[in-house]
Coordinates of N, CA and C and ligand atoms in Angstrom, one line a residue:
M1 N 29.9 103.3 53.8 CA 28.4 102.8 53.7 C 27.7 104.3 54.1
Y2 N 26.7 104.2 52.9 CA 25.8 105.3 52.7 C 25.0 105.9 54.1
I3 N 24.7 107.0 54.0 CA 23.5 107.4 55.5 C 22.4 107.9 54.7
L4 N 21.0 107.5 54.3 CA 20.2 108.1 54.2 C 19.4 108.7 55.1
H5 N 19.3 110.2 55.1 CA 18.3 110.8 56.3 C 16.5 110.8 55.2
W6 N 16.1 110.2 56.0 CA 14.8 110.4 55.1 C 13.3 110.5 56.2
E7 N 12.1 110.8 55.3 CA 11.0 110.9 56.3 C 9.7 109.7 55.6
Y8 N 8.7 109.6 56.1 CA 7.5 108.8 55.6 C 7.2 109.4 54.5
M9 N 7.3 109.2 53.4 CA 6.6 109.4 51.6 C 7.2 110.7 51.5
A10 N 8.6 111.1 52.1 CA 9.1 112.5 51.7 C 10.2 111.8 50.1
G11 N 10.9 112.8 49.4 CA 11.6 112.1 48.5 C 12.9 111.1 48.6
S12 N 13.1 110.7 49.8 CA 13.9 109.7 50.0 C 13.9 108.5 49.5
I13 N 12.3 108.4 49.2 CA 12.0 107.4 48.0 C 13.3 107.3 47.0
I14 N 13.3 107.7 46.2 CA 14.3 107.8 45.0 C 15.6 107.1 45.8
A15 N 16.2 107.7 46.6 CA 17.2 107.9 46.8 C 17.3 106.1 47.6
Q16 N 16.8 105.4 48.1 CA 16.5 104.5 48.8 C 16.0 103.4 47.4
A17 N 15.4 103.6 47.1 CA 15.0 102.8 46.1 C 16.5 102.1 45.0
M18 N 17.3 103.4 44.6 CA 18.4 103.3 44.0 C 19.5 102.7 44.7
L19 N 19.3 103.2 46.0 CA 20.0 102.4 46.7 C 20.5 100.7 46.8
E20 N 18.8 100.5 47.0 CA 18.3 98.6 46.9 C 18.4 98.1 45.6
E21 N 18.1 99.0 44.6 CA 18.8 98.4 43.4 C 20.0 97.9 42.9
S22 N 21.1 98.7 43.7 CA 22.5 98.6 43.6 C 23.2 97.9 44.3
G23 N 22.1 97.8 45.3 CA 22.7 96.4 46.5 C 23.9 97.2 47.3
A24 N 24.0 98.1 47.6 CA 25.1 99.3 48.4 C 25.0 99.1 50.0
N25 N 25.9 99.3 50.5 CA 25.4 99.0 52.3 C 25.1 100.4 52.7
Y26 N 23.8 100.2 53.2 CA 23.3 102.0 53.7 C 23.0 101.7 54.9
R27 N 22.6 102.6 55.4 CA 22.2 102.6 56.5 C 20.8 103.9 56.5
L28 N 20.0 103.5 57.5 CA 18.9 105.0 57.3 C 18.5 105.9 58.7
H29 N 18.4 106.7 58.7 CA 18.4 108.0 59.5 C 16.9 108.5 59.7
H30 N 16.0 108.1 60.5 CA 14.7 108.9 60.1 C 14.7 110.4 60.8
V31 N 14.2 111.7 59.8 CA 14.4 112.6 60.6 C 12.9 113.0 60.7
D32 N 12.3 113.2 61.7 CA 10.8 113.5 62.2 C 10.6 114.9 61.8
M33 N 10.0 115.3 60.7 CA 9.4 116.7 60.2 C 8.1 116.5 61.1
E34 N 7.6 115.9 61.1 CA 6.2 116.5 62.3 C 6.7 117.0 63.5
A35 N 8.1 116.4 64.1 CA 8.8 117.1 65.3 C 9.4 118.2 64.6
G36 N 9.8 119.0 63.9 CA 10.4 120.0 63.3 C 12.1 119.4 63.4
E37 N 12.5 118.0 63.2 CA 13.6 117.9 63.6 C 14.5 118.6 62.3
H38 N 13.8 119.0 60.9 CA 14.8 119.2 59.7 C 14.8 120.8 60.1
K39 N 14.1 121.2 61.0 CA 14.6 122.6 61.4 C 15.6 122.9 62.1
L40 N 16.1 122.1 63.0 CA 17.1 121.8 64.3 C 18.5 122.1 63.9
K41 N 18.9 123.0 64.9 CA 20.6 123.0 64.4 C 21.6 121.6 63.8
E42 N 21.3 120.3 64.6 CA 21.8 119.1 64.7 C 21.9 118.7 62.8
Y43 N 20.0 119.0 62.5 CA 19.9 118.7 61.1 C 20.4 119.4 60.1
R44 N 20.3 120.8 60.2 CA 21.1 121.8 59.6 C 22.5 121.8 59.4
S45 N 23.0 120.8 60.2 CA 24.6 120.5 59.5 C 24.6 119.1 58.9
V46 N 23.7 118.8 58.9 CA 23.7 118.0 58.0 C 23.1 118.1 56.2
N47 N 22.0 118.9 56.7 CA 21.4 120.0 55.2 C 21.6 120.8 55.4
P48 N 22.6 122.0 55.0 CA 21.8 123.3 55.6 C 20.7 124.0 54.7
A49 N 20.3 123.2 54.1 CA 18.6 123.9 53.2 C 17.9 123.5 53.6
G50 N 18.0 122.1 55.2 CA 16.8 121.7 55.8 C 15.6 121.0 55.4
R51 N 16.1 120.5 53.9 CA 15.3 119.6 53.5 C 15.7 118.1 53.3
V52 N 14.3 117.4 53.1 CA 14.6 115.8 53.4 C 14.4 115.3 51.9
P53 N 15.4 114.4 51.1 CA 16.0 113.6 52.0 C 17.4 114.4 51.9
A54 N 18.6 113.8 52.3 CA 20.0 113.8 52.6 C 20.6 112.9 51.9
L55 N 21.6 112.7 52.1 CA 22.6 111.2 51.9 C 23.8 111.4 51.8
G56 N 24.5 110.4 53.1 CA 25.8 110.7 53.7 C 26.5 110.0 52.4
L57 N 27.3 110.2 51.9 CA 28.3 109.1 50.9 C 29.6 108.5 52.1
P58 N 29.9 107.6 51.8 CA 31.0 106.7 51.6 C 32.1 107.9 52.2
D59 N 32.5 108.7 51.7 CA 33.9 109.6 51.6 C 33.6 110.2 53.2
G60 N 32.1 110.3 53.7 CA 32.0 111.3 54.7 C 31.2 112.6 53.9
T61 N 31.1 113.1 52.9 CA 30.3 114.2 52.3 C 29.0 113.8 52.5
T62 N 28.2 114.8 52.5 CA 26.9 114.6 52.7 C 26.1 115.9 51.7
I63 N 25.1 115.4 50.9 CA 24.7 116.4 50.0 C 22.9 115.9 50.0
G64 N 22.3 117.2 50.0 CA 20.8 116.9 49.5 C 20.5 117.3 48.1
E65 N 18.9 117.5 48.2 CA 18.7 117.8 46.8 C 18.7 116.8 45.9
T66 N 17.5 115.9 45.6 CA 17.0 114.7 44.6 C 17.8 114.4 43.9
A67 N 18.1 115.7 42.8 CA 18.8 115.6 41.6 C 20.2 115.5 41.5
A68 N 21.1 116.0 42.8 CA 22.2 115.5 43.0 C 22.3 114.0 43.6
I69 N 21.6 114.1 44.7 CA 21.5 112.9 44.9 C 21.6 111.5 43.6
V70 N 20.5 111.6 43.1 CA 20.2 110.8 42.0 C 21.5 110.8 40.9
T71 N 22.4 111.9 40.5 CA 23.1 112.2 39.8 C 24.5 111.2 40.1
V72 N 24.5 111.8 41.7 CA 25.7 111.2 42.2 C 25.7 109.6 42.5
L73 N 24.4 108.9 42.7 CA 24.1 107.6 43.1 C 24.2 107.0 41.2
G74 N 24.2 107.9 40.5 CA 24.0 107.0 39.4 C 25.3 106.9 39.2
E75 N 26.8 108.0 39.2 CA 28.0 107.9 38.9 C 28.5 106.6 39.8
Q76 N 28.1 106.6 40.7 CA 29.0 106.0 42.3 C 28.7 104.9 42.3
L77 N 27.4 104.4 41.6 CA 26.6 102.7 41.7 C 27.0 102.6 40.1
P78 N 27.6 102.8 39.1 CA 27.5 102.4 38.1 C 27.1 100.6 37.6
E79 N 27.6 100.1 38.3 CA 26.8 98.3 37.5 C 25.7 98.3 38.1
A80 N 24.7 99.3 38.7 CA 23.6 99.3 38.9 C 22.8 99.6 37.6
N81 N 23.5 100.3 36.7 CA 22.9 100.6 35.7 C 21.7 101.9 35.4
L82 N 21.8 102.1 36.6 CA 20.8 103.3 37.1 C 20.8 104.9 35.9
A83 N 21.6 104.8 35.6 CA 21.8 105.8 35.0 C 22.7 106.3 34.1
P84 N 22.7 106.5 32.9 CA 23.8 106.9 31.6 C 24.8 107.5 32.0
Q85 N 26.6 106.7 32.0 CA 27.6 107.7 33.0 C 28.0 109.0 31.5
P86 N 28.4 109.3 32.4 CA 29.4 110.3 31.2 C 30.5 110.0 29.9
G87 N 29.6 110.8 28.9 CA 30.2 110.3 27.7 C 29.3 109.8 27.2
D88 N 27.8 109.2 27.6 CA 26.9 108.0 26.8 C 25.8 109.2 26.5
P89 N 25.8 108.7 25.1 CA 24.6 109.8 24.0 C 23.6 110.4 25.5
D90 N 22.9 109.1 25.8 CA 21.9 109.5 26.6 C 21.9 110.3 28.2
R91 N 22.7 110.4 28.3 CA 23.5 111.4 29.5 C 22.5 113.0 29.3
A92 N 22.7 113.4 28.2 CA 22.2 115.0 28.3 C 20.8 114.8 28.7
G93 N 20.0 114.1 28.0 CA 18.6 113.9 28.3 C 18.3 113.5 29.7
F94 N 18.9 112.6 30.0 CA 18.9 111.8 31.3 C 18.8 113.1 32.5
L95 N 19.9 113.9 32.4 CA 19.5 114.7 33.6 C 19.2 116.4 32.9
F96 N 18.5 116.2 31.4 CA 17.2 117.2 31.3 C 15.9 116.6 32.1
W97 N 15.9 115.5 32.0 CA 13.8 115.1 32.3 C 14.9 114.4 33.5
L98 N 15.9 114.5 34.4 CA 15.8 114.9 36.2 C 15.6 115.7 36.7
S99 N 16.3 117.0 35.8 CA 15.6 118.6 36.4 C 14.5 118.4 36.1
V100 N 14.1 118.2 35.3 CA 12.4 118.7 35.0 C 11.5 118.0 36.2
M101 N 11.8 116.6 36.6 CA 11.5 116.0 37.1 C 11.6 116.5 39.1
A102 N 12.4 116.8 39.0 CA 13.2 117.2 40.3 C 12.2 118.8 40.3
T103 N 12.4 120.1 39.4 CA 11.9 120.9 39.8 C 10.4 121.2 39.2
S104 N 9.8 121.3 38.2 CA 8.7 121.5 37.9 C 7.6 120.5 38.7
G105 N 8.2 119.0 38.4 CA 7.3 118.1 39.3 C 7.4 118.1 40.8
Y106 N 8.4 118.1 41.5 CA 8.6 117.8 42.9 C 8.0 119.2 43.6
L107 N 8.5 120.4 42.8 CA 7.8 121.7 43.8 C 6.7 122.3 43.5
T108 N 6.3 121.5 42.1 CA 4.2 121.5 42.3 C 3.7 120.9 42.9
V109 N 4.4 119.7 43.3 CA 3.6 118.9 44.4 C 3.6 119.3 45.6
S110 N 4.9 119.9 46.0 CA 4.9 120.5 47.5 C 4.5 121.7 47.3
R111 N 3.8 122.7 46.0 CA 2.9 124.0 46.3 C 1.4 123.6 46.7
K112 N 1.3 122.1 46.1 CA -0.1 121.9 45.9 C -0.5 121.2 47.1
A113 N 0.7 120.6 48.0 CA 0.5 120.2 49.2 C 0.1 120.8 50.8
H114 N 1.1 122.0 50.1 CA 1.4 123.1 51.1 C 1.0 124.4 50.4
P115 N 0.1 124.9 50.0 CA -0.6 126.0 49.4 C -0.4 127.1 50.3
E116 N -0.8 126.8 51.4 CA -0.7 128.1 52.4 C 0.8 128.9 52.9
R117 N 2.0 128.1 52.2 CA 3.3 128.8 52.2 C 3.3 129.7 51.5
Y118 N 2.5 129.6 50.3 CA 2.7 130.4 49.1 C 1.5 131.6 49.0
A119 N 0.8 131.8 50.5 CA -0.4 132.5 50.0 C -0.1 133.4 51.7
V120 N -0.7 134.4 51.2 CA -1.1 135.3 52.6 C -2.2 135.3 53.5
D121 N -3.7 134.7 52.7 CA -4.5 134.4 53.4 C -5.2 133.5 52.9
A122 N -6.4 133.0 53.5 CA -6.9 131.5 53.3 C -7.8 131.6 51.8
D123 N -8.2 132.9 51.0 CA -8.3 133.0 50.0 C -7.3 132.6 49.0
A124 N -6.1 133.2 49.1 CA -5.2 133.1 48.5 C -4.5 131.7 48.1
T125 N -5.1 130.8 49.7 CA -4.2 129.8 49.8 C -5.3 128.8 48.5
K126 N -6.2 129.1 48.7 CA -7.0 128.3 47.6 C -7.1 128.6 46.0
Q127 N -6.7 130.0 46.2 CA -6.2 129.8 44.3 C -4.8 129.2 44.4
V128 N -3.7 129.4 45.1 CA -2.8 128.8 44.9 C -2.6 127.4 44.8
E129 N -3.7 126.6 45.5 CA -3.7 125.4 45.6 C -4.7 124.8 44.4
A130 N -5.3 125.5 43.6 CA -5.8 125.3 42.5 C -5.0 125.4 41.3
K131 N -4.3 126.3 41.5 CA -3.3 126.5 40.4 C -1.9 125.5 40.2
A132 N -1.7 125.5 41.9 CA -0.8 124.4 41.7 C -1.4 122.7 40.9
A133 N -2.6 122.4 41.4 CA -3.2 121.3 40.8 C -3.1 121.7 39.7
S134 N -3.5 122.2 39.0 CA -4.0 122.9 37.5 C -2.3 122.4 36.6
E135 N -1.1 123.0 37.4 CA -0.2 122.7 36.7 C 0.0 121.8 37.0
L136 N 0.0 120.7 37.5 CA 0.5 119.5 37.9 C 0.1 118.2 37.2
D137 N -1.1 118.7 36.8 CA -2.3 117.9 35.5 C -1.2 117.7 34.3
A138 N -0.6 119.8 34.1 CA -0.2 119.5 32.8 C 1.3 118.9 33.0
F139 N 1.7 119.3 33.9 CA 3.3 118.6 34.1 C 3.1 116.8 33.6
F140 N 1.9 116.3 34.2 CA 2.0 114.9 33.7 C 1.7 114.6 32.4
D141 N 0.9 115.6 31.9 CA 0.8 115.3 30.1 C 2.3 115.8 29.6
I142 N 2.8 116.2 30.3 CA 4.3 116.6 29.9 C 5.1 115.2 29.4
M143 N 5.3 114.8 31.2 CA 5.6 113.7 31.0 C 5.5 112.6 30.0
E144 N 3.8 112.4 30.1 CA 3.0 111.7 29.3 C 4.1 111.5 27.7
R145 N 4.1 112.5 27.2 CA 4.2 112.6 26.2 C 5.9 112.7 25.7
A146 N 6.4 112.7 27.2 CA 8.0 112.6 26.8 C 8.2 111.2 26.8
V147 N 7.5 110.4 27.3 CA 8.2 108.7 27.2 C 8.3 108.2 26.2
S148 N 9.7 107.8 26.4 CA 10.1 107.2 24.7 C 10.2 105.5 24.9
G149 N 10.2 105.1 26.2 CA 10.4 103.7 25.9 C 9.0 103.1 26.1
S150 N 9.4 101.0 26.4 CA 8.2 100.9 26.9 C 8.6 99.7 27.4
P151 N 8.0 99.3 28.7 CA 7.2 100.4 29.8 C 8.2 101.7 30.3
F152 N 9.5 101.6 30.2 CA 10.4 102.6 30.7 C 10.2 104.1 30.2
F153 N 10.8 104.5 30.8 CA 10.9 106.5 30.6 C 11.9 107.1 29.2
L154 N 12.9 105.8 29.2 CA 13.5 106.1 28.0 C 13.8 105.3 27.2
A155 N 14.2 105.1 25.7 CA 14.3 103.7 25.0 C 15.1 103.1 25.1
R156 N 16.4 102.9 25.6 CA 17.0 102.6 26.4 C 16.4 101.6 27.7
G157 N 15.8 101.7 28.3 CA 15.2 100.5 29.3 C 15.1 101.4 30.8
F158 N 15.2 100.2 31.9 CA 15.0 100.9 32.9 C 16.2 102.2 33.5
T159 N 15.3 103.0 34.3 CA 16.2 104.4 34.8 C 16.3 104.6 35.9
A160 N 16.8 105.4 36.8 CA 16.1 106.1 37.7 C 15.0 107.0 37.2
L161 N 15.6 107.5 36.4 CA 14.1 108.1 36.0 C 12.5 107.6 36.1
D162 N 12.6 106.6 35.6 CA 11.2 105.9 36.0 C 11.3 105.9 37.8
I163 N 12.2 105.4 38.3 CA 11.5 105.7 40.0 C 11.5 106.4 39.6
Y164 N 12.0 108.2 39.5 CA 11.9 109.5 39.8 C 10.4 110.0 39.7
L165 N 10.0 109.3 38.5 CA 8.7 109.6 37.8 C 7.5 109.0 38.6
T166 N 7.7 107.5 38.9 CA 6.5 106.8 40.1 C 6.7 107.4 41.1
M167 N 7.7 108.2 41.7 CA 7.8 108.7 43.2 C 6.9 109.4 43.2
L168 N 6.6 110.5 42.0 CA 5.9 111.8 41.9 C 4.5 111.3 41.8
T169 N 4.0 110.0 41.0 CA 2.9 109.7 40.9 C 2.4 109.3 42.2
E170 N 3.2 108.5 43.0 CA 2.9 107.9 44.7 C 2.3 109.8 45.9
W171 N 2.6 110.4 45.3 CA 2.0 111.7 45.9 C 0.9 112.0 45.2
S172 N 0.3 111.2 44.4 CA -1.0 112.2 43.9 C -2.1 111.5 44.6
D173 N -3.2 112.2 44.8 CA -4.2 111.4 45.8 C -5.7 111.0 44.9
D174 N -5.4 111.3 43.7 CA -6.3 110.8 42.2 C -5.5 110.0 41.3
K175 N -5.3 108.8 41.8 CA -4.3 108.4 40.6 C -5.1 107.7 39.8
D176 N -6.5 107.3 39.8 CA -7.6 106.7 39.0 C -7.6 107.9 37.8
A177 N -7.6 109.1 38.0 CA -7.5 110.5 37.1 C -6.6 110.3 36.7
L178 N -5.3 110.1 37.2 CA -4.0 110.6 36.7 C -3.8 109.2 36.0
F179 N -3.7 108.3 35.9 CA -3.5 107.6 35.1 C -4.3 106.8 33.8
S180 N -6.0 107.6 34.2 CA -7.2 106.6 33.3 C -6.4 107.5 32.0
T181 N -5.7 108.7 31.6 CA -6.0 109.2 30.3 C -3.9 109.1 30.2
R182 N -3.5 108.5 30.9 CA -1.6 108.5 30.6 C -1.9 107.0 30.8
P183 N -1.8 106.3 29.6 CA -1.2 105.2 29.5 C 0.2 104.8 29.7
A184 N 1.2 105.8 29.1 CA 2.7 105.4 29.3 C 2.9 105.6 30.7
L185 N 2.5 106.9 31.5 CA 2.5 107.0 32.4 C 2.1 105.5 33.4
A186 N 1.1 105.0 33.0 CA 0.6 103.7 33.9 C 1.7 102.5 33.9
A187 N 1.9 102.2 32.2 CA 2.9 101.2 32.0 C 4.4 101.7 32.8
V188 N 4.7 102.5 33.1 CA 6.5 103.1 33.9 C 5.7 102.4 35.4
R189 N 4.9 102.7 35.5 CA 4.3 103.1 37.3 C 4.5 101.4 37.5
R190 N 3.3 101.0 36.5 CA 3.4 99.4 37.1 C 4.6 98.3 37.1
A191 N 5.7 98.6 35.8 CA 6.9 98.5 35.8 C 7.7 98.4 37.2
V192 N 7.9 99.8 37.7 CA 8.5 100.1 38.6 C 8.4 99.3 39.7
A193 N 6.8 99.3 40.2 CA 6.0 99.0 41.3 C 6.6 97.2 41.6
Q194 N 7.0 96.6 40.2 CA 7.0 95.0 40.7 C 8.4 95.1 41.0
R195 N 9.3 95.7 40.7 CA 10.6 95.5 41.1 C 10.6 95.7 42.9
P196 N 11.7 94.4 43.4 CA 12.0 93.9 44.5 C 12.9 95.3 45.3
A197 N 13.3 96.1 45.0 CA 13.9 97.2 45.3 C 12.5 98.9 45.4
Y198 N 12.0 98.8 44.5 CA 11.3 100.2 44.9 C 10.1 99.2 45.8
R199 N 10.1 98.2 45.7 CA 9.1 97.7 47.2 C 9.5 97.8 48.3
T200 N 11.0 97.7 48.2 CA 11.3 98.3 49.9 C 11.4 99.1 50.4
A201 N 11.7 100.1 49.2 CA 11.7 101.6 49.5 C 9.9 102.4 49.9
I202 N 9.2 101.8 49.2 CA 8.0 102.0 49.2 C 7.4 101.7 51.0
N203 N 7.8 100.4 51.0 CA 7.4 100.0 52.2 C 7.9 100.6 53.8
T204 N 9.2 100.7 53.2 CA 9.7 101.8 54.4 C 9.3 103.0 54.3
H205 N 8.4 103.6 53.8 CA 8.1 105.0 53.5 C 6.6 104.9 53.6
L206 N 6.1 104.1 53.6 CA 4.7 103.8 54.0 C 4.4 103.4 55.5
L207 N 4.9 103.1 56.1 CA 4.9 102.3 57.3 C 3.5 103.2 58.2
P208 N 3.7 104.5 58.6 CA 3.1 104.8 59.4 C 1.3 104.9 59.0
R209 N 1.2 104.7 57.5 CA 0.0 104.7 56.8 C -0.5 103.5 57.0
Q210 N 0.1 102.6 56.8 CA -0.2 101.3 56.8 C -1.1 100.8 58.6
A211 N -0.1 101.6 59.0 CA -0.8 101.1 60.7 C -1.6 101.5 61.2
A212 N -2.6 103.0 60.3 CA -3.1 104.0 60.5 C -4.4 102.9 60.5
Ligands
LIG301 N1 14.3 120.4 45.9 C1 13.9 119.3 47.0 C2 13.0 119.4 47.5 C3 13.0 118.6 48.8 C4 11.7 118.6 50.1 O1 10.9 120.0 49.5 N2 11.3 117.7 50.8 C5 10.5 118.2 51.7 C6 10.0 116.8 52.5 S1 9.4 116.1 50.9 C7 11.0 119.2 52.8 O2 12.0 118.9 53.6 N3 10.4 120.0 53.3 C8 10.8 121.1 54.3 C9 9.8 121.6 55.1 O3 8.2 121.0 54.6 O4 9.8 122.8 55.7 C10 14.8 117.7 46.4 O5 14.5 117.8 45.4 O6 15.6 117.2 47.6

């Protein structure tokens, strides 16, 4: 059984959607980041990097980092066809774009959401936020041009990259602006949002906002 350490609207969306797509046996463990649980010794023993998500694997190993989680789940659950397997000609491109999404994408989203962590005072915070917003715009332009399938990111069809990209768009606070000039991204998002696995994952991750 897999154990997914998750938080509302965190990067655990991709892991849960992949687990749901594959029908794998898993349970959820909520990490209350607002209460600082990710900084406690107990959670550090799960993920020494102190980040969410983390995934406990059936063999007892636990890993963090979404790029590693996607790669490992793709290999361990091949029947779900969420990632090209080793030896597949699409594997190198898959790993390349996964890394781009997990670094340029996820980290720029984080910098825009928490600019104060990258600045020494309020003025600098504003500048960091503005720069992160323009970098995020440029990132989504790169993604738009990189889509090679229809409606999916890779020409081969649906993969975990579509889920990852949709998760990144989920964190945008102006989706009209994001999608109005990026039809390929909008098509990926529409296709992913219809999938029952993604809906289950997003419903788990949205709960407090829906209740608010
Ligand atoms: N590179 C990490 C980023 C994960 C990440 O930054 N997660 C956020 C929650 S969405 C987090 O744990 N932040 C820790 C903190 O805010 O102290 C990954 O791909 O998993």
